XYZ file of N, CA and C in Angstrom:
822
model
N 84.975 149.084 86.579
C 86.258 148.607 86.066
C 86.045 148.030 84.667
N 86.747 148.551 83.709
C 86.555 148.113 82.329
C 87.318 146.831 82.045
N 86.840 146.103 81.046
C 87.490 144.871 80.641
C 88.467 145.159 79.513
N 89.666 144.605 79.594
C 90.635 144.765 78.522
C 90.593 143.556 77.610
N 91.101 143.719 76.431
C 91.164 142.613 75.478
C 92.466 141.862 75.682
N 92.511 140.578 75.272
C 93.741 139.806 75.465
C 94.981 140.457 74.869
N 94.806 141.222 73.806
C 95.969 141.809 73.138
C 96.693 142.824 74.017
N 95.969 143.469 74.948
C 96.625 144.516 75.727
C 96.567 144.280 77.232
N 96.293 143.055 77.658
C 96.268 142.751 79.089
C 97.629 142.220 79.522
N 98.110 142.687 80.671
C 99.421 142.272 81.167
C 99.499 140.760 81.360
N 98.397 140.136 81.769
C 98.413 138.690 81.979
C 98.689 137.953 80.676
N 98.023 138.351 79.604
C 98.209 137.670 78.322
C 99.603 137.902 77.762
N 100.151 139.087 78.001
C 101.538 139.318 77.582
C 102.492 138.442 78.381
N 102.183 138.234 79.664
C 103.081 137.469 80.529
C 103.082 135.981 80.208
N 101.956 135.447 79.704
C 101.906 134.005 79.409
C 102.149 133.706 77.933
N 102.441 134.740 77.157
C 102.610 134.565 75.711
C 103.788 133.649 75.399
N 103.582 132.762 74.438
C 104.624 131.831 74.000
C 104.722 131.848 72.485
N 105.940 131.628 72.005
C 106.165 131.538 70.567
C 106.637 130.125 70.226
N 106.025 129.482 69.216
C 106.482 128.131 68.844
C 107.874 128.173 68.233
N 108.739 127.252 68.669
C 110.097 127.151 68.133
C 110.231 125.954 67.199
N 109.725 124.823 67.639
C 109.781 123.592 66.860
C 108.745 122.646 67.440
N 108.754 121.416 67.006
C 107.791 120.449 67.507
C 107.889 120.323 69.031
N 106.783 120.614 69.743
C 106.664 120.512 71.207
C 107.456 121.567 71.977
N 108.078 122.533 71.313
C 108.944 123.485 71.995
C 108.465 124.919 71.761
N 108.428 125.694 72.872
C 107.977 127.084 72.829
C 108.974 127.958 73.588
N 108.991 129.230 73.249
C 109.837 130.175 73.972
C 108.974 131.257 74.606
N 109.466 131.787 75.707
C 108.778 132.869 76.392
C 109.771 133.705 77.164
N 109.254 134.718 77.861
C 110.128 135.607 78.637
C 109.391 136.026 79.897
N 110.104 136.075 81.014
C 109.480 136.448 82.276
C 108.982 137.895 82.220
N 107.936 138.159 82.997
C 107.330 139.488 83.027
C 107.626 140.172 84.356
N 108.079 141.404 84.287
C 108.318 142.168 85.509
C 107.028 142.409 86.289
N 105.888 142.392 85.603
C 104.606 142.685 86.240
C 104.184 141.619 87.242
N 104.758 140.408 87.151
C 104.317 139.313 88.008
C 105.444 138.761 88.873
N 106.411 139.625 89.221
C 107.515 139.174 90.065
C 107.069 138.962 91.509
N 107.619 137.923 92.122
C 107.334 137.600 93.518
C 108.620 137.767 94.322
N 108.722 137.135 95.466
C 109.928 137.256 96.297
C 111.165 136.762 95.549
N 111.065 135.531 94.987
C 112.152 134.962 94.192
C 111.530 134.442 92.900
N 111.781 135.143 91.808
C 111.202 134.727 90.542
C 109.751 135.141 90.402
N 109.092 134.663 89.349
C 107.707 135.053 89.090
C 106.733 134.406 90.076
N 105.558 135.006 90.209
C 104.429 134.444 90.930
C 104.162 133.029 90.415
N 104.088 132.059 91.342
C 103.949 130.664 90.942
C 102.709 130.374 90.123
N 101.611 131.070 90.415
C 100.395 130.864 89.642
C 100.577 131.239 88.189
N 101.375 132.275 87.936
C 101.646 132.668 86.561
C 102.485 131.606 85.863
N 103.509 131.083 86.544
C 104.321 130.025 85.945
C 103.466 128.821 85.590
N 102.542 128.449 86.469
C 101.633 127.334 86.174
C 100.784 127.642 84.952
N 100.304 128.883 84.849
C 99.483 129.276 83.700
C 100.286 129.232 82.403
N 101.561 129.588 82.461
C 102.415 129.546 81.273
C 102.565 128.113 80.777
N 102.834 127.187 81.695
C 102.989 125.793 81.287
C 101.680 125.231 80.725
N 100.561 125.588 81.355
C 99.270 125.149 80.818
C 99.037 125.748 79.442
N 99.428 126.990 79.253
C 99.217 127.663 77.965
C 99.957 126.964 76.833
N 101.099 126.344 77.156
C 101.829 125.606 76.122
C 100.975 124.463 75.578
N 100.225 123.811 76.450
C 99.340 122.739 75.991
C 98.124 123.325 75.277
N 97.566 124.399 75.837
C 96.367 124.995 75.247
C 96.588 125.415 73.800
N 97.800 125.865 73.455
C 98.048 126.312 72.086
C 98.774 125.273 71.234
N 99.000 124.079 71.801
C 99.676 123.024 71.054
C 98.743 122.478 69.965
N 99.219 122.304 68.727
C 98.353 121.847 67.638
C 97.809 120.437 67.820
N 98.427 119.625 68.689
C 97.958 118.254 68.890
C 97.026 118.112 70.087
N 96.751 119.195 70.757
C 95.928 119.130 71.965
C 94.493 118.725 71.645
N 93.932 117.850 72.492
C 92.511 117.530 72.408
C 91.865 117.826 73.755
N 90.586 118.179 73.736
C 89.829 118.377 74.962
C 90.243 119.593 75.756
N 89.878 119.575 77.033
C 90.127 120.681 77.951
C 90.827 120.156 79.203
N 91.488 121.047 79.969
C 92.235 120.575 81.134
C 91.323 120.020 82.229
N 91.719 118.873 82.758
C 91.035 118.258 83.887
C 91.897 118.362 85.143
N 93.218 118.170 84.978
C 94.120 118.333 86.114
C 95.473 118.833 85.629
N 96.176 119.500 86.545
C 97.496 120.062 86.254
C 98.331 119.977 87.514
N 99.518 119.414 87.405
C 100.456 119.380 88.528
C 101.740 120.083 88.118
N 102.187 121.021 88.936
C 103.402 121.786 88.656
C 104.359 121.657 89.834
N 105.610 121.320 89.532
C 106.657 121.187 90.547
C 107.714 122.265 90.319
N 107.916 123.097 91.322
C 108.852 124.218 91.207
C 110.227 123.740 91.671
N 111.059 123.341 90.707
C 112.346 122.724 91.019
C 113.407 123.743 91.397
N 113.284 124.960 90.905
C 114.280 125.994 91.186
C 113.742 127.353 90.783
N 114.402 128.427 91.208
C 113.917 129.762 90.880
C 113.999 130.053 89.383
N 112.950 130.685 88.860
C 112.943 131.120 87.468
C 113.575 132.506 87.420
N 114.616 132.645 86.640
C 115.346 133.913 86.551
C 114.628 134.894 85.626
N 114.837 136.192 85.807
C 114.202 137.200 84.943
C 114.860 137.248 83.572
N 114.488 136.319 82.730
C 115.072 136.243 81.389
C 114.220 135.317 80.533
N 114.714 134.971 79.368
C 114.001 134.078 78.458
C 113.997 132.647 78.998
N 113.025 131.870 78.548
C 112.939 130.467 78.928
C 112.339 129.675 77.768
N 112.437 128.364 77.862
C 111.809 127.473 76.891
C 110.861 126.520 77.617
N 109.748 126.214 76.990
C 108.781 125.263 77.502
C 108.692 124.096 76.523
N 108.899 122.885 77.034
C 108.685 121.684 76.237
C 107.387 121.025 76.695
N 106.437 120.901 75.795
C 105.137 120.290 76.089
C 104.976 119.077 75.189
N 105.029 117.885 75.784
C 105.030 116.648 75.008
C 103.806 115.802 75.331
N 102.991 115.485 74.328
C 101.882 114.554 74.575
C 102.432 113.128 74.681
N 102.369 112.542 75.863
C 102.991 111.232 76.064
C 102.010 110.079 75.871
N 100.730 110.358 75.881
C 99.735 109.317 75.604
C 98.429 109.997 75.189
N 97.914 109.640 74.026
C 96.651 110.183 73.541
C 95.715 109.036 73.201
N 94.547 109.036 73.826
C 93.508 108.067 73.514
C 92.376 108.777 72.785
N 91.271 108.124 72.632
C 90.191 108.711 71.848
C 89.658 110.011 72.469
N 89.575 110.065 73.790
C 89.018 111.257 74.431
C 89.878 111.788 75.566
N 91.066 111.209 75.793
C 91.942 111.665 76.872
C 93.362 111.847 76.371
N 94.106 112.692 77.091
C 95.466 113.005 76.658
C 96.316 113.377 77.866
N 97.513 112.795 77.942
C 98.443 113.054 79.041
C 99.669 113.793 78.505
N 100.126 114.791 79.281
C 101.212 115.661 78.842
C 102.335 115.708 79.869
N 103.564 115.810 79.364
C 104.741 116.083 80.178
C 105.208 117.499 79.872
N 105.451 118.298 80.918
C 105.799 119.710 80.756
C 107.131 120.001 81.435
N 108.020 120.704 80.728
C 109.319 121.081 81.275
C 109.624 122.527 80.909
N 110.034 123.296 81.905
C 110.482 124.674 81.669
C 111.983 124.718 81.925
N 112.738 125.226 80.960
C 114.192 125.264 81.073
C 114.718 126.683 80.928
N 115.797 126.945 81.652
C 116.596 128.156 81.488
C 118.060 127.752 81.563
N 118.841 128.217 80.611
C 120.261 127.877 80.606
C 120.521 126.389 80.549
N 119.622 125.651 79.908
C 119.799 124.214 79.777
C 119.373 123.409 80.989
N 118.933 124.060 82.072
C 118.511 123.357 83.281
C 116.995 123.444 83.448
N 116.399 122.378 83.962
C 114.971 122.373 84.256
C 114.725 123.164 85.533
N 113.869 124.185 85.445
C 113.513 124.975 86.621
C 112.108 124.643 87.110
N 111.265 124.151 86.204
C 109.897 123.764 86.563
C 109.508 122.544 85.744
N 108.832 121.599 86.374
C 108.322 120.436 85.656
C 106.844 120.269 85.964
N 106.169 119.496 85.142
C 104.754 119.302 85.395
C 104.145 118.229 84.524
N 102.913 117.894 84.847
C 102.100 116.997 84.031
C 100.719 117.602 83.913
N 100.055 117.294 82.834
C 98.683 117.766 82.624
C 97.854 116.638 82.048
N 96.605 116.614 82.436
C 95.659 115.644 81.896
C 94.513 116.422 81.253
N 94.304 116.184 79.968
C 93.228 116.818 79.205
C 92.232 115.741 78.779
N 90.981 116.133 78.588
C 89.970 115.177 78.148
C 88.804 115.909 77.507
N 88.074 115.184 76.697
C 86.828 115.686 76.127
C 85.701 115.276 77.063
N 85.044 116.251 77.663
C 83.948 115.954 78.582
C 82.698 115.559 77.794
N 81.991 114.565 78.309
C 80.714 114.153 77.726
C 79.609 114.420 78.733
N 78.475 114.901 78.252
C 77.364 115.220 79.146
C 76.860 113.953 79.820
N 76.845 113.979 81.155
C 76.415 112.818 81.913
C 75.926 113.293 83.279
N 75.653 112.358 84.178
C 75.198 112.713 85.528
C 76.258 113.547 86.225
N 75.824 114.618 86.887
C 76.756 115.518 87.578
C 76.142 115.962 88.902
N 77.011 116.277 89.867
C 76.567 116.755 91.164
C 77.685 117.553 91.805
N 77.334 118.611 92.528
C 78.317 119.408 93.253
C 78.144 119.173 94.746
N 79.157 118.593 95.367
C 79.111 118.278 96.787
C 79.602 119.424 97.673
N 80.457 120.279 97.120
C 81.072 121.354 97.899
C 80.331 122.658 97.630
N 79.465 123.100 98.540
C 78.719 124.336 98.300
C 79.603 125.566 98.491
N 79.209 126.653 97.843
C 79.931 127.908 98.033
C 79.630 128.448 99.431
N 80.646 128.900 100.166
C 80.396 129.470 101.500
C 79.544 130.732 101.404
N 78.843 131.024 102.452
C 78.097 132.269 102.506
C 79.088 133.440 102.546
N 78.829 134.430 101.728
C 79.724 135.589 101.663
C 78.956 136.797 101.154
N 79.233 137.953 101.723
C 78.647 139.182 101.192
C 79.201 139.408 99.799
N 78.532 140.223 99.008
C 78.948 140.440 97.629
C 80.300 141.138 97.558
N 80.997 140.903 96.467
C 82.301 141.534 96.283
C 82.184 143.054 96.275
N 81.128 143.563 95.638
C 80.978 145.016 95.517
C 80.752 145.704 96.855
N 80.346 144.931 97.878
C 80.095 145.540 99.188
C 81.359 145.595 100.044
N 82.455 145.052 99.533
C 83.703 144.990 100.287
C 84.740 145.940 99.699
N 85.627 146.471 100.523
C 86.655 147.376 99.994
C 87.728 146.632 99.213
N 88.230 147.264 98.193
C 89.370 146.748 97.461
C 90.620 146.947 98.312
N 91.339 145.862 98.587
C 92.566 145.940 99.382
C 93.739 146.123 98.426
N 94.356 147.278 98.488
C 95.515 147.574 97.646
C 96.756 146.995 98.307
N 97.401 146.044 97.620
C 98.567 145.390 98.178
C 99.770 145.640 97.280
N 100.852 146.088 97.882
C 102.043 146.426 97.110
C 103.306 145.733 97.643
N 103.133 144.751 98.561
C 104.318 144.086 99.116
C 105.062 143.295 98.045
N 104.328 142.796 97.055
C 104.916 142.057 95.946
C 104.351 142.616 94.647
N 105.152 142.635 93.597
C 104.734 143.257 92.345
C 103.462 142.596 91.778
N 103.366 141.262 91.891
C 102.238 140.579 91.263
C 100.912 140.893 91.942
N 100.944 141.301 93.231
C 99.705 141.645 93.932
C 98.917 142.724 93.193
N 99.635 143.628 92.521
C 98.991 144.762 91.874
C 98.117 144.344 90.696
N 98.235 143.091 90.267
C 97.463 142.609 89.125
C 96.166 141.911 89.521
N 95.858 141.911 90.840
C 94.656 141.224 91.308
C 93.823 142.115 92.221
N 92.524 141.997 92.061
C 91.541 142.685 92.874
C 91.224 141.777 94.056
N 91.666 142.165 95.254
C 91.435 141.369 96.458
C 90.371 142.036 97.318
N 89.312 141.287 97.640
C 88.262 141.774 98.535
C 88.011 140.675 99.572
N 88.510 140.904 100.772
C 88.516 139.873 101.795
C 87.185 139.825 102.543
N 86.596 138.632 102.569
C 85.418 138.389 103.397
C 85.868 138.119 104.824
N 86.907 137.312 104.972
C 87.479 136.998 106.283
C 88.887 136.454 106.083
N 89.660 136.469 107.164
C 90.980 135.858 107.138
C 92.010 136.618 106.342
N 92.076 137.923 106.534
C 93.050 138.720 105.801
C 94.432 138.597 106.441
N 95.449 138.475 105.589
C 96.823 138.668 106.032
C 97.309 139.943 105.375
N 97.561 140.942 106.168
C 98.017 142.218 105.640
C 99.022 142.817 106.615
N 100.318 142.741 106.302
C 101.329 143.250 107.229
C 101.245 144.749 107.457
N 100.462 145.454 106.625
C 100.296 146.892 106.823
C 99.375 147.179 108.005
N 98.624 146.148 108.447
C 97.740 146.303 109.595
C 98.456 145.766 110.827
N 98.777 146.621 111.806
C 99.507 146.146 112.985
C 98.742 145.046 113.706
N 99.450 144.009 114.126
C 98.829 142.910 114.856
C 99.812 142.384 115.872
N 99.346 142.239 117.114
C 100.193 141.718 118.174
C 99.957 140.229 118.387
N 98.939 139.671 117.719
C 98.575 138.287 117.975
C 98.611 137.465 116.699
N 98.919 136.183 116.871
C 98.824 135.256 115.760
C 97.363 134.907 115.526
N 97.049 134.485 114.294
C 95.692 134.070 113.982
C 95.428 132.704 114.590
N 94.177 132.437 114.934
C 93.838 131.149 115.518
C 93.645 130.046 114.507
N 93.559 130.397 113.222
C 93.362 129.373 112.199
C 94.093 129.785 110.928
N 93.874 129.043 109.862
C 94.563 129.334 108.601
C 93.581 129.639 107.481
N 92.315 129.885 107.800
C 91.286 130.069 106.775
C 91.277 131.482 106.207
N 91.132 131.568 104.881
C 90.927 132.834 104.186
C 89.780 132.662 103.207
N 88.882 133.642 103.192
C 87.779 133.681 102.230
C 87.823 135.040 101.546
N 87.967 135.037 100.223
C 88.086 136.307 99.513
C 87.501 136.225 98.105
N 87.118 137.388 97.609
C 86.738 137.554 96.204
C 87.954 138.072 95.454
N 88.130 137.620 94.226
C 89.256 138.119 93.444
C 88.937 138.086 91.958
N 89.675 138.861 91.199
C 89.670 138.832 89.736
C 90.887 139.616 89.260
N 91.133 139.546 87.957
C 92.275 140.274 87.393
C 92.059 141.781 87.459
N 93.152 142.515 87.499
C 93.154 143.974 87.305
C 94.014 144.273 86.085
N 93.420 144.950 85.060
C 92.003 145.247 84.857
C 91.196 143.953 84.691
N 89.872 144.062 84.839
C 89.016 142.890 84.725
C 89.220 142.216 83.372
N 89.214 140.891 83.388
C 89.502 140.100 82.195
C 88.594 138.881 82.173
N 88.138 138.486 80.978
C 87.323 137.287 80.840
C 88.040 136.077 81.437
N 87.347 135.362 82.321
C 87.938 134.183 82.942
C 88.132 133.076 81.911
N 89.287 132.431 81.942
C 89.552 131.267 81.093
C 90.443 130.311 81.880
N 90.849 129.213 81.245
C 91.623 128.211 81.970
C 92.954 128.759 82.475
N 93.608 129.592 81.681
C 94.906 130.128 82.096
C 94.764 131.049 83.304
N 93.800 131.971 83.254
C 93.640 132.899 84.376
C 93.122 132.194 85.619
N 92.254 131.178 85.453
C 91.792 130.401 86.598
C 92.955 129.653 87.243
N 93.866 129.146 86.424
C 95.058 128.470 86.944
C 95.863 129.402 87.836
N 96.082 130.628 87.384
C 96.840 131.585 88.186
C 96.103 131.953 89.469
N 94.783 132.153 89.376
C 94.016 132.553 90.561
C 93.968 131.457 91.618
N 94.174 130.210 91.217
C 94.211 129.131 92.194
C 95.382 129.221 93.144
N 96.313 130.139 92.860
C 97.513 130.282 93.691
C 97.648 131.683 94.283
N 96.544 132.446 94.350
C 96.649 133.832 94.828
C 96.684 133.944 96.350
N 96.469 132.848 97.053
C 96.421 132.916 98.511
C 97.833 132.998 99.092
N 98.009 133.841 100.090
C 99.294 133.906 100.780
C 99.594 132.557 101.420
N 100.879 132.180 101.538
C 101.189 130.941 102.245
C 100.477 130.916 103.592
N 99.934 129.758 103.927
C 99.094 129.676 105.129
C 99.857 130.035 106.403
N 101.170 129.837 106.409
C 101.922 130.203 107.600
C 101.958 131.721 107.772
N 101.900 132.487 106.666
C 101.796 133.948 106.777
C 100.555 134.301 107.590
N 99.456 133.665 107.214
C 98.186 133.980 107.858
C 98.173 133.496 109.306
N 98.662 132.286 109.528
C 98.627 131.721 110.883
C 99.445 132.558 111.859
N 100.611 133.055 111.403
C 101.505 133.774 112.309
C 101.425 135.285 112.126
N 100.654 135.717 111.101
C 100.451 137.139 110.845
C 101.768 137.905 110.667
N 102.688 137.265 109.947
C 103.928 137.946 109.580
C 104.577 137.183 108.426
N 105.421 137.874 107.687
C 106.140 137.233 106.599
C 107.129 136.213 107.163
N 107.199 135.077 106.504
C 108.133 134.003 106.829
C 108.711 133.501 105.515
N 110.001 133.234 105.426
C 110.517 132.656 104.181
C 109.727 131.394 103.820
N 109.067 131.421 102.659
C 108.190 130.320 102.271
C 107.981 130.345 100.771
N 107.597 129.205 100.230
C 107.320 129.140 98.798
C 106.714 127.801 98.416
N 105.893 127.812 97.384
C 105.256 126.585 96.919
C 106.288 125.660 96.284
N 106.227 124.396 96.633
C 107.091 123.378 96.036
C 106.348 122.635 94.935
N 105.103 122.298 95.192
C 104.310 121.561 94.207
C 102.844 121.913 94.384
N 102.139 122.107 93.276
C 100.698 122.360 93.348
C 99.979 121.506 92.315
N 98.748 121.142 92.640
C 97.890 120.411 91.721
C 96.531 121.078 91.669
N 96.071 121.362 90.457
C 94.742 121.922 90.228
C 93.841 120.851 89.621
N 92.599 120.816 90.083
C 91.566 119.983 89.475
C 90.496 120.912 88.912
N 90.339 120.899 87.607
C 89.385 121.786 86.945
C 88.017 121.116 86.888
N 87.022 121.748 87.500
C 85.662 121.206 87.495
C 84.805 121.821 86.397
N 85.206 122.969 85.892
C 84.407 123.695 84.911
C 84.909 123.437 83.499
N 84.012 123.537 82.540
C 84.420 123.502 81.142
C 84.491 124.929 80.619
N 84.921 125.069 79.378
C 85.125 126.410 78.819
C 83.834 127.221 78.810
N 82.709 126.568 78.542
C 81.431 127.285 78.485
C 81.083 127.887 79.847
N 81.358 127.157 80.924
C 81.065 127.680 82.261
C 81.983 128.849 82.608
N 83.222 128.800 82.142
C 84.124 129.922 82.393
C 83.668 131.161 81.635
N 83.187 130.968 80.432
C 82.653 132.100 79.660
C 81.479 132.726 80.390
N 80.624 131.897 80.983
C 79.474 132.410 81.724
C 79.905 133.242 82.930
N 81.077 132.954 83.472
C 81.576 133.714 84.621
C 82.013 135.121 84.228
N 82.246 135.326 82.929
C 82.630 136.645 82.442
C 83.894 137.148 83.111
N 83.893 138.438 83.451
C 85.048 139.032 84.126
C 84.703 139.376 85.566
N 83.661 138.727 86.103
C 83.227 139.022 87.465
C 84.142 138.355 88.486
N 84.030 138.787 89.726
C 84.828 138.202 90.801
C 84.482 136.730 90.991
N 85.478 135.946 91.415
C 85.245 134.588 91.860
C 85.607 134.498 93.333
N 84.954 133.579 94.043
C 85.152 133.451 95.484
C 86.125 132.311 95.767
N 87.128 132.587 96.575
C 88.119 131.577 96.910
C 88.220 131.344 98.402
N 88.387 130.084 98.784
C 88.602 129.718 100.189
C 89.844 128.847 100.270
N 90.709 129.144 101.227
C 91.939 128.365 101.403
C 92.184 128.114 102.878
N 92.768 126.943 103.170
C 93.143 126.613 104.541
C 94.258 125.570 104.508
N 94.930 125.405 105.636
C 95.936 124.358 105.782
C 95.429 123.316 106.765
N 95.859 122.069 106.566
C 95.523 121.003 107.504
C 96.620 120.828 108.547
N 97.882 120.953 108.098
C 98.985 120.823 109.057
C 100.241 121.493 108.529
N 100.962 122.143 109.449
C 102.287 122.678 109.176
C 103.259 121.941 110.087
N 104.277 121.276 109.487
C 105.137 120.409 110.286
C 106.543 120.359 109.710
N 107.520 120.760 110.525
C 108.936 120.615 110.183
C 109.256 121.096 108.764
N 109.001 122.361 108.518
C 109.384 123.060 107.283
C 108.410 122.921 106.121
N 107.341 122.124 106.255
C 106.426 121.963 105.120
C 104.974 122.077 105.567
N 104.182 122.674 104.695
C 102.768 122.888 104.981
C 101.946 122.584 103.741
N 100.757 122.036 103.956
C 99.848 121.859 102.831
C 98.956 123.089 102.680
N 98.180 123.120 101.615
C 97.130 124.121 101.423
C 96.041 123.497 100.558
N 94.811 123.679 100.957
C 93.660 123.193 100.201
C 92.800 124.401 99.868
N 92.483 124.575 98.591
C 91.715 125.748 98.164
C 90.610 125.347 97.201
N 89.515 126.128 97.232
C 88.416 125.967 96.283
C 88.046 127.337 95.736
N 87.653 127.372 94.466
C 87.220 128.610 93.828
C 85.866 128.398 93.173
N 84.945 129.346 93.425
C 83.589 129.289 92.879
C 83.308 130.526 92.028
N 82.452 130.363 91.019
C 81.920 131.520 90.310
C 80.923 132.220 91.233
N 80.547 133.451 90.896
C 79.671 134.204 91.796
C 78.247 133.656 91.848
N 77.910 132.705 90.957
C 76.601 132.061 91.034
C 76.679 130.681 91.684
N 77.805 130.381 92.349
C 77.897 129.194 93.178
C 78.436 127.946 92.523
N 78.949 128.031 91.297
C 79.492 126.857 90.612
C 80.952 126.658 91.018
N 81.269 125.453 91.503
C 82.650 125.146 91.868
C 83.481 125.003 90.595
N 84.492 125.848 90.467
C 85.316 125.889 89.263
C 86.616 125.108 89.410
N 87.205 125.144 90.604
C 88.562 124.607 90.776
C 88.766 124.128 92.204
N 89.433 123.002 92.347
C 89.987 122.555 93.624
C 91.500 122.521 93.465
N 92.208 123.039 94.454
C 93.666 123.087 94.378
C 94.274 122.578 95.674
N 95.332 121.801 95.539
C 96.122 121.397 96.707
C 97.574 121.739 96.421
N 98.306 122.064 97.468
C 99.732 122.332 97.277
C 100.506 122.062 98.551
N 101.809 121.897 98.391
C 102.711 121.790 99.517
C 103.714 122.933 99.410
N 103.944 123.593 100.538
C 104.843 124.742 100.568
C 105.944 124.514 101.595
N 107.117 125.026 101.277
C 108.253 125.005 102.193
C 108.243 126.288 103.028
N 108.635 126.185 104.284
C 108.801 127.390 105.113
C 109.953 127.154 106.075
N 110.485 128.251 106.598
C 111.521 128.148 107.625
C 111.420 129.344 108.557
N 112.070 129.232 109.670
C 112.057 130.314 110.671
C 112.852 131.506 110.151
């Protein structure tokens, strides 16, 4: 699988923003990343992060990102307001708002900082998994955005194309993934990949259920240099839920580079109904 350049990759076209004025950017939804209602949530999160990444006042690199999906994003133009609300010597806090038709459809906050070399330790080891190349590529076409990702399931597949008479006994999924076509990993693409897991209720019940992410938070453990080292190779992701109760479910996910470095921890809450 060949690597494409940012200029001609669908992901980069989808997150592209144009500066309008101080703290304000414009963009347009991409048909390539459509989900059940509006765009794939991981892409929307990447778009909001991208507003900070290209902001002239930005310092450091992302440490955390929280995105709240207030309403469906319509297939049309939108504006992103990215405001630095507090900047210190090595840290920076941001307020993010996505608007369409004068209404806020997505809100968020981001925390950026300049990392300094100091004592470090990784407590969460990468799970044992066979190599990505030894697993079949699962072609998924239930949603348009699926076609932009290479899915290779180690365990815990949810695939409605495979007949199943039984519900799953747990909510765990372990898979390798990367962009299609392969693309150099960076903060924006890692942000989107943190949300590639099907809602945990899909997996638990082995069928589609009306569901969607309400709020997600990413914690970035890697710096830009570590993402560059990951190249365009597959990353390993694990996701599970702790509890599903009265219309809402959590999800906890971790993503590792193929050499075992923990890149991202993600938590989210999703709405579901019968």
